[in-house]
Amino acid sequence: MNRREELALNLQEIRSRVAAACIAADRRPEDVSIITVTKTWPASDIKILADLGVHEIGESRDQEAREKFEELSSLGLRWHFIGQFQTNKANRIAQYADVVHSIDRLNAVEALARAASNVDRTITALVQVSLDQTPTVGRGGASPGEYLKVADAIAQSSHLHLGGVMAVAPLGESSDTAFGRLEELAAKFQAEFPDSKMVSAGMSDDLVEAVAHGATHLRIGSAIMGSRSYVQ
Ligand SMILES: *Cc1c(COP(=O)(O)O)cnc(C)c1O
């Protein structure tokens, strides 16, 4: 099987898994989008994906994302930055990212807002919320006490559009339980910000649970691309 056949097959499989998860959760498949996470994979793979009808691309490392974007800028793809957001990279990220999923603190809002304004682009920003029950180092995310403040700051920034919330299921807990908390938190969020309906949650191994708890945007890497040679 060549790479194109492999990617086409994986896409078909993941789309039917997502459709089945939607049926099981009594949701409409058109309300759940798949972002294909291509970190570590070459631009040539993204070209194939685009040809197979994939336009939502997720990347988590600035340097790598930027190189691919430059090579593929003619394809009209939508670039999602899903990695940890470092304020010193804001100016670079603002040049290619259409959506930034990982804004979890006020100084990140300021940095992205300023960077977006410098290049005169409007960027959709999601508030990354922490689902950790005890504060731990590692995955990032605003605490339940802080995420609404971060959201407010985004909503007030003229070059940012508040898209919604994003989360990663913590290790060492069932993703079903963790995404249950996300669902409650997203409901509170939408009570405050009714136009910001994105819920970015669910990866290759926990997409069923994410769909069951209201995810609108799944970030799927290895189930489409294959297993990566580095972990992040
Ligand atoms: C890599 C990554 C994904 C995709 O993970 P898979 O398990 O390969 O599907 C999703 N979200 C974030 C934030 C990631 O870094």
mmCIF file of C-alpha atoms and ligand atoms in Angstrom:
data_model
loop_
_atom_site.group_PDB
_atom_site.id
_atom_site.type_symbol
_atom_site.label_atom_id
_atom_site.label_comp_id
_atom_site.label_asym_id
_atom_site.label_seq_id
_atom_site.Cartn_x
_atom_site.Cartn_y
_atom_site.Cartn_z
ATOM 1 C CA MET A 1 0.000 0.000 0.000
ATOM 2 C CA ASN A 2 1.413 3.412 -0.853
ATOM 3 C CA ARG A 3 1.133 6.435 1.435
ATOM 4 C CA ARG A 4 -1.867 7.842 -0.355
ATOM 5 C CA GLU A 5 -3.779 4.564 -0.062
ATOM 6 C CA GLU A 6 -2.794 4.278 3.582
ATOM 7 C CA LEU A 7 -3.958 7.795 4.441
ATOM 8 C CA ALA A 8 -7.175 7.364 2.454
ATOM 9 C CA LEU A 9 -7.946 4.145 4.318
ATOM 10 C CA ASN A 10 -7.148 5.632 7.725
ATOM 11 C CA LEU A 11 -9.318 8.654 6.976
ATOM 12 C CA GLN A 12 -12.192 6.475 5.913
ATOM 13 C CA GLU A 13 -11.842 4.444 9.090
ATOM 14 C CA ILE A 14 -11.660 7.430 11.388
ATOM 15 C CA ARG A 15 -14.645 9.071 9.701
ATOM 16 C CA SER A 16 -16.744 5.993 10.264
ATOM 17 C CA ARG A 17 -15.573 5.723 13.893
ATOM 18 C CA VAL A 18 -16.570 9.348 14.433
ATOM 19 C CA ALA A 19 -19.914 8.801 12.702
ATOM 20 C CA ALA A 20 -20.585 5.777 14.920
ATOM 21 C CA ALA A 21 -19.622 7.774 18.024
ATOM 22 C CA CYS A 22 -22.068 10.497 16.942
ATOM 23 C CA ILE A 23 -24.883 8.009 16.481
ATOM 24 C CA ALA A 24 -24.155 6.478 19.888
ATOM 25 C CA ALA A 25 -24.231 9.950 21.454
ATOM 26 C CA ASP A 26 -27.355 10.987 19.550
ATOM 27 C CA ARG A 27 -25.483 13.793 17.808
ATOM 28 C CA ARG A 28 -25.268 14.829 14.166
ATOM 29 C CA PRO A 29 -21.983 13.923 12.448
ATOM 30 C CA GLU A 30 -21.896 17.313 10.732
ATOM 31 C CA ASP A 31 -21.555 18.935 14.153
ATOM 32 C CA VAL A 32 -18.229 17.214 14.798
ATOM 33 C CA SER A 33 -15.145 18.210 12.788
ATOM 34 C CA ILE A 34 -11.875 16.382 12.513
ATOM 35 C CA ILE A 35 -8.619 18.322 12.648
ATOM 36 C CA THR A 36 -5.813 16.166 11.283
ATOM 37 C CA VAL A 37 -2.723 16.547 13.449
ATOM 38 C CA THR A 38 0.313 16.275 11.192
ATOM 39 C CA LYS A 39 3.151 17.056 13.608
ATOM 40 C CA THR A 40 6.309 15.088 12.758
ATOM 41 C CA TRP A 41 4.937 14.181 9.307
ATOM 42 C CA PRO A 42 6.239 15.788 6.126
ATOM 43 C CA ALA A 43 4.586 18.435 3.975
ATOM 44 C CA SER A 44 4.193 15.815 1.245
ATOM 45 C CA ASP A 45 1.694 14.001 3.493
ATOM 46 C CA ILE A 46 -0.311 17.188 3.960
ATOM 47 C CA LYS A 47 -0.426 17.592 0.188
ATOM 48 C CA ILE A 48 -1.924 14.131 -0.097
ATOM 49 C CA LEU A 49 -4.390 14.915 2.680
ATOM 50 C CA ALA A 50 -5.472 18.107 0.928
ATOM 51 C CA ASP A 51 -6.016 16.101 -2.213
ATOM 52 C CA LEU A 52 -8.160 13.694 -0.181
ATOM 53 C CA GLY A 53 -10.340 16.589 0.970
ATOM 54 C CA VAL A 54 -8.710 17.378 4.327
ATOM 55 C CA HIS A 55 -8.341 21.091 5.011
ATOM 56 C CA GLU A 56 -8.105 21.407 8.778
ATOM 57 C CA ILE A 57 -4.507 20.804 9.827
ATOM 58 C CA GLY A 58 -3.151 20.753 13.388
ATOM 59 C CA GLU A 59 0.481 21.387 14.319
ATOM 60 C CA SER A 60 2.108 21.804 17.700
ATOM 61 C CA ARG A 61 5.645 23.040 17.050
ATOM 62 C CA ASP A 62 6.126 26.511 15.660
ATOM 63 C CA GLN A 63 9.218 25.935 13.549
ATOM 64 C CA GLU A 64 7.814 22.838 11.929
ATOM 65 C CA ALA A 65 4.368 24.353 11.379
ATOM 66 C CA ARG A 66 5.816 27.427 9.797
ATOM 67 C CA GLU A 67 7.987 25.503 7.336
ATOM 68 C CA LYS A 68 5.034 23.430 6.197
ATOM 69 C CA PHE A 69 2.789 26.467 5.939
ATOM 70 C CA GLU A 70 5.318 28.246 3.724
ATOM 71 C CA GLU A 71 5.644 25.276 1.446
ATOM 72 C CA LEU A 72 1.886 24.703 1.239
ATOM 73 C CA SER A 73 0.446 28.203 1.406
ATOM 74 C CA SER A 74 -1.185 27.838 -1.999
ATOM 75 C CA LEU A 75 -3.409 24.976 -0.832
ATOM 76 C CA GLY A 76 -5.771 27.179 1.182
ATOM 77 C CA LEU A 77 -5.564 25.028 4.299
ATOM 78 C CA ARG A 78 -6.765 26.080 7.721
ATOM 79 C CA TRP A 79 -3.935 25.864 10.266
ATOM 80 C CA HIS A 80 -4.647 25.045 13.899
ATOM 81 C CA PHE A 81 -1.851 25.671 16.375
ATOM 82 C CA ILE A 82 -2.438 23.152 19.178
ATOM 83 C CA GLY A 83 0.918 23.113 20.958
ATOM 84 C CA GLN A 84 1.973 24.984 24.048
ATOM 85 C CA PHE A 85 1.791 28.687 23.299
ATOM 86 C CA GLN A 86 4.983 30.551 24.083
ATOM 87 C CA THR A 87 4.604 34.307 24.075
ATOM 88 C CA ASN A 88 7.994 34.827 22.403
ATOM 89 C CA LYS A 89 6.674 32.873 19.386
ATOM 90 C CA ALA A 90 3.451 34.870 19.105
ATOM 91 C CA ASN A 91 4.586 36.999 16.167
ATOM 92 C CA ARG A 92 5.541 33.949 14.183
ATOM 93 C CA ILE A 93 2.447 31.933 15.014
ATOM 94 C CA ALA A 94 0.190 34.855 14.094
ATOM 95 C CA GLN A 95 1.508 34.726 10.544
ATOM 96 C CA TYR A 96 0.121 31.307 9.724
ATOM 97 C CA ALA A 97 -2.292 30.133 12.416
ATOM 98 C CA ASP A 98 -5.989 30.561 11.735
ATOM 99 C CA VAL A 99 -6.915 29.054 15.079
ATOM 100 C CA VAL A 100 -4.821 28.873 18.268
ATOM 101 C CA HIS A 101 -6.167 26.240 20.687
ATOM 102 C CA SER A 102 -3.809 26.722 23.586
ATOM 103 C CA ILE A 103 -4.379 30.125 25.153
ATOM 104 C CA ASP A 104 -4.437 29.590 28.892
ATOM 105 C CA ARG A 105 -3.327 32.823 30.557
ATOM 106 C CA LEU A 106 -3.711 36.560 30.242
ATOM 107 C CA ASN A 107 -0.221 37.311 28.970
ATOM 108 C CA ALA A 108 -0.745 34.794 26.168
ATOM 109 C CA VAL A 109 -3.914 36.674 25.173
ATOM 110 C CA GLU A 110 -2.003 39.962 25.132
ATOM 111 C CA ALA A 111 0.849 38.513 23.097
ATOM 112 C CA LEU A 112 -1.410 36.900 20.505
ATOM 113 C CA ALA A 113 -3.663 39.965 20.261
ATOM 114 C CA ARG A 114 -0.686 42.226 19.646
ATOM 115 C CA ALA A 115 0.830 39.836 17.121
ATOM 116 C CA ALA A 116 -2.469 39.458 15.240
ATOM 117 C CA SER A 117 -2.844 43.205 15.129
ATOM 118 C CA ASN A 118 0.717 43.611 13.768
ATOM 119 C CA VAL A 119 -0.105 41.424 10.777
ATOM 120 C CA ASP A 120 -3.689 42.680 10.605
ATOM 121 C CA ARG A 121 -5.249 39.241 10.809
ATOM 122 C CA THR A 122 -8.134 38.000 12.917
ATOM 123 C CA ILE A 123 -7.247 34.789 14.707
ATOM 124 C CA THR A 124 -9.660 32.474 16.421
ATOM 125 C CA ALA A 125 -8.440 31.734 19.945
ATOM 126 C CA LEU A 126 -9.630 28.968 22.235
ATOM 127 C CA VAL A 127 -9.163 28.936 25.977
ATOM 128 C CA GLN A 128 -7.301 25.823 26.988
ATOM 129 C CA VAL A 129 -8.766 24.624 30.267
ATOM 130 C CA SER A 130 -7.105 22.246 32.655
ATOM 131 C CA LEU A 131 -9.051 19.113 33.539
ATOM 132 C CA ASP A 132 -6.501 18.102 36.167
ATOM 133 C CA GLN A 133 -8.108 17.640 39.552
ATOM 134 C CA THR A 134 -4.908 18.412 41.348
ATOM 135 C CA PRO A 135 -2.632 21.066 39.878
ATOM 136 C CA THR A 136 0.235 19.298 38.097
ATOM 137 C CA VAL A 137 2.963 20.368 35.799
ATOM 138 C CA GLY A 138 2.744 19.364 32.203
ATOM 139 C CA ARG A 139 -0.292 19.792 30.095
ATOM 140 C CA GLY A 140 -1.129 23.431 30.618
ATOM 141 C CA GLY A 141 -4.570 24.915 30.757
ATOM 142 C CA ALA A 142 -6.348 27.583 32.759
ATOM 143 C CA SER A 143 -7.867 26.512 36.066
ATOM 144 C CA PRO A 144 -11.660 26.423 36.512
ATOM 145 C CA GLY A 145 -11.322 29.668 38.474
ATOM 146 C CA GLU A 146 -9.471 31.453 35.670
ATOM 147 C CA TYR A 147 -10.702 30.363 32.300
ATOM 148 C CA LEU A 148 -13.581 32.840 32.139
ATOM 149 C CA LYS A 149 -11.164 35.731 32.759
ATOM 150 C CA VAL A 150 -8.952 34.543 29.940
ATOM 151 C CA ALA A 151 -12.031 34.224 27.720
ATOM 152 C CA ASP A 152 -13.123 37.749 28.579
ATOM 153 C CA ALA A 153 -9.753 39.116 27.592
ATOM 154 C CA ILE A 154 -9.939 37.321 24.243
ATOM 155 C CA ALA A 155 -13.479 38.541 23.652
ATOM 156 C CA GLN A 156 -12.304 42.104 24.201
ATOM 157 C CA SER A 157 -9.359 41.911 21.795
ATOM 158 C CA SER A 158 -10.127 43.395 18.434
ATOM 159 C CA HIS A 159 -7.980 40.993 16.384
ATOM 160 C CA LEU A 160 -9.035 37.860 18.216
ATOM 161 C CA HIS A 161 -12.219 35.903 17.878
ATOM 162 C CA LEU A 162 -13.223 33.808 20.885
ATOM 163 C CA GLY A 163 -13.880 30.348 19.457
ATOM 164 C CA GLY A 164 -14.552 28.322 22.591
ATOM 165 C CA VAL A 165 -12.653 25.930 24.828
ATOM 166 C CA MET A 166 -10.010 23.271 24.386
ATOM 167 C CA ALA A 167 -8.860 20.497 26.707
ATOM 168 C CA VAL A 168 -6.626 17.458 26.888
ATOM 169 C CA ALA A 169 -7.745 14.542 29.050
ATOM 170 C CA PRO A 170 -5.387 14.152 32.012
ATOM 171 C CA LEU A 171 -3.338 11.001 32.411
ATOM 172 C CA GLY A 172 -4.331 8.589 35.137
ATOM 173 C CA GLU A 173 -8.059 9.210 35.016
ATOM 174 C CA SER A 174 -10.795 7.890 32.760
ATOM 175 C CA SER A 175 -11.279 10.240 29.840
ATOM 176 C CA ASP A 176 -15.013 9.776 30.218
ATOM 177 C CA THR A 177 -14.933 11.295 33.708
ATOM 178 C CA ALA A 178 -12.579 14.079 32.668
ATOM 179 C CA PHE A 179 -14.613 15.006 29.590
ATOM 180 C CA GLY A 180 -17.715 14.940 31.785
ATOM 181 C CA ARG A 181 -16.168 17.847 33.694
ATOM 182 C CA LEU A 182 -15.315 19.539 30.423
ATOM 183 C CA GLU A 183 -18.939 19.283 29.358
ATOM 184 C CA GLU A 184 -20.094 21.101 32.503
ATOM 185 C CA LEU A 185 -17.410 23.701 32.142
ATOM 186 C CA ALA A 186 -18.273 24.233 28.452
ATOM 187 C CA ALA A 187 -21.921 24.726 29.403
ATOM 188 C CA LYS A 188 -20.959 27.492 31.839
ATOM 189 C CA PHE A 189 -18.697 28.975 29.208
ATOM 190 C CA GLN A 190 -21.466 29.051 26.626
ATOM 191 C CA ALA A 191 -23.850 30.652 29.082
ATOM 192 C CA GLU A 192 -21.396 33.574 29.178
ATOM 193 C CA PHE A 193 -20.288 33.445 25.546
ATOM 194 C CA PRO A 194 -23.153 31.986 23.518
ATOM 195 C CA ASP A 195 -21.434 32.558 20.161
ATOM 196 C CA SER A 196 -18.295 30.656 21.091
ATOM 197 C CA LYS A 197 -19.367 27.095 20.546
ATOM 198 C CA MET A 198 -16.157 25.259 19.750
ATOM 199 C CA VAL A 199 -15.198 22.457 22.107
ATOM 200 C CA SER A 200 -11.813 21.122 21.005
ATOM 201 C CA ALA A 201 -11.322 17.772 22.710
ATOM 202 C CA GLY A 202 -10.625 14.181 21.817
ATOM 203 C CA MET A 203 -7.593 12.577 20.231
ATOM 204 C CA SER A 204 -7.028 9.201 18.579
ATOM 205 C CA ASP A 205 -7.543 7.227 21.784
ATOM 206 C CA ASP A 206 -10.378 9.120 23.431
ATOM 207 C CA LEU A 207 -12.497 10.440 20.596
ATOM 208 C CA VAL A 208 -15.567 8.350 21.510
ATOM 209 C CA GLU A 209 -15.635 9.788 25.027
ATOM 210 C CA ALA A 210 -15.056 13.298 23.686
ATOM 211 C CA VAL A 211 -17.955 13.019 21.241
ATOM 212 C CA ALA A 212 -20.169 11.662 24.025
ATOM 213 C CA HIS A 213 -19.396 14.804 26.042
ATOM 214 C CA GLY A 214 -19.964 17.396 23.370
ATOM 215 C CA ALA A 215 -16.664 17.855 21.507
ATOM 216 C CA THR A 216 -17.122 19.767 18.270
ATOM 217 C CA HIS A 217 -13.498 19.560 17.084
ATOM 218 C CA LEU A 218 -11.463 16.379 17.427
ATOM 219 C CA ARG A 219 -7.681 16.587 17.099
ATOM 220 C CA ILE A 220 -6.664 13.320 15.499
ATOM 221 C CA GLY A 221 -3.029 12.470 14.814
ATOM 222 C CA SER A 222 -1.793 8.903 14.960
ATOM 223 C CA ALA A 223 -5.051 7.206 13.971
ATOM 224 C CA ILE A 224 -4.777 8.957 10.604
ATOM 225 C CA MET A 225 -1.039 9.480 10.148
ATOM 226 C CA GLY A 226 0.416 6.428 11.905
ATOM 227 C CA SER A 227 2.480 6.357 15.082
ATOM 228 C CA ARG A 228 4.959 9.158 15.592
ATOM 229 C CA SER A 229 8.619 8.753 16.314
ATOM 230 C CA TYR A 230 8.552 11.413 19.021
ATOM 231 C CA VAL A 231 5.950 11.871 21.686
ATOM 232 C CA GLN A 232 4.257 15.150 22.429
HETATM 233 C C1 LIG B 1 -0.401 15.364 19.201
HETATM 234 C C2 LIG B 1 -1.637 15.979 19.722
HETATM 235 C C3 LIG B 1 -2.901 15.470 19.362
HETATM 236 C C4 LIG B 1 -3.084 14.228 18.511
HETATM 237 O O1 LIG B 1 -2.824 13.085 19.277
HETATM 238 P P1 LIG B 1 -3.034 11.604 18.715
HETATM 239 O O2 LIG B 1 -3.058 10.777 19.939
HETATM 240 O O3 LIG B 1 -1.890 11.310 17.819
HETATM 241 O O4 LIG B 1 -4.328 11.567 17.994
HETATM 242 C C5 LIG B 1 -4.017 16.133 19.843
HETATM 243 N N1 LIG B 1 -3.907 17.223 20.632
HETATM 244 C C6 LIG B 1 -2.728 17.742 20.996
HETATM 245 C C7 LIG B 1 -2.692 18.947 21.872
HETATM 246 C C8 LIG B 1 -1.556 17.123 20.558
HETATM 247 O O5 LIG B 1 -0.371 17.643 20.942
#
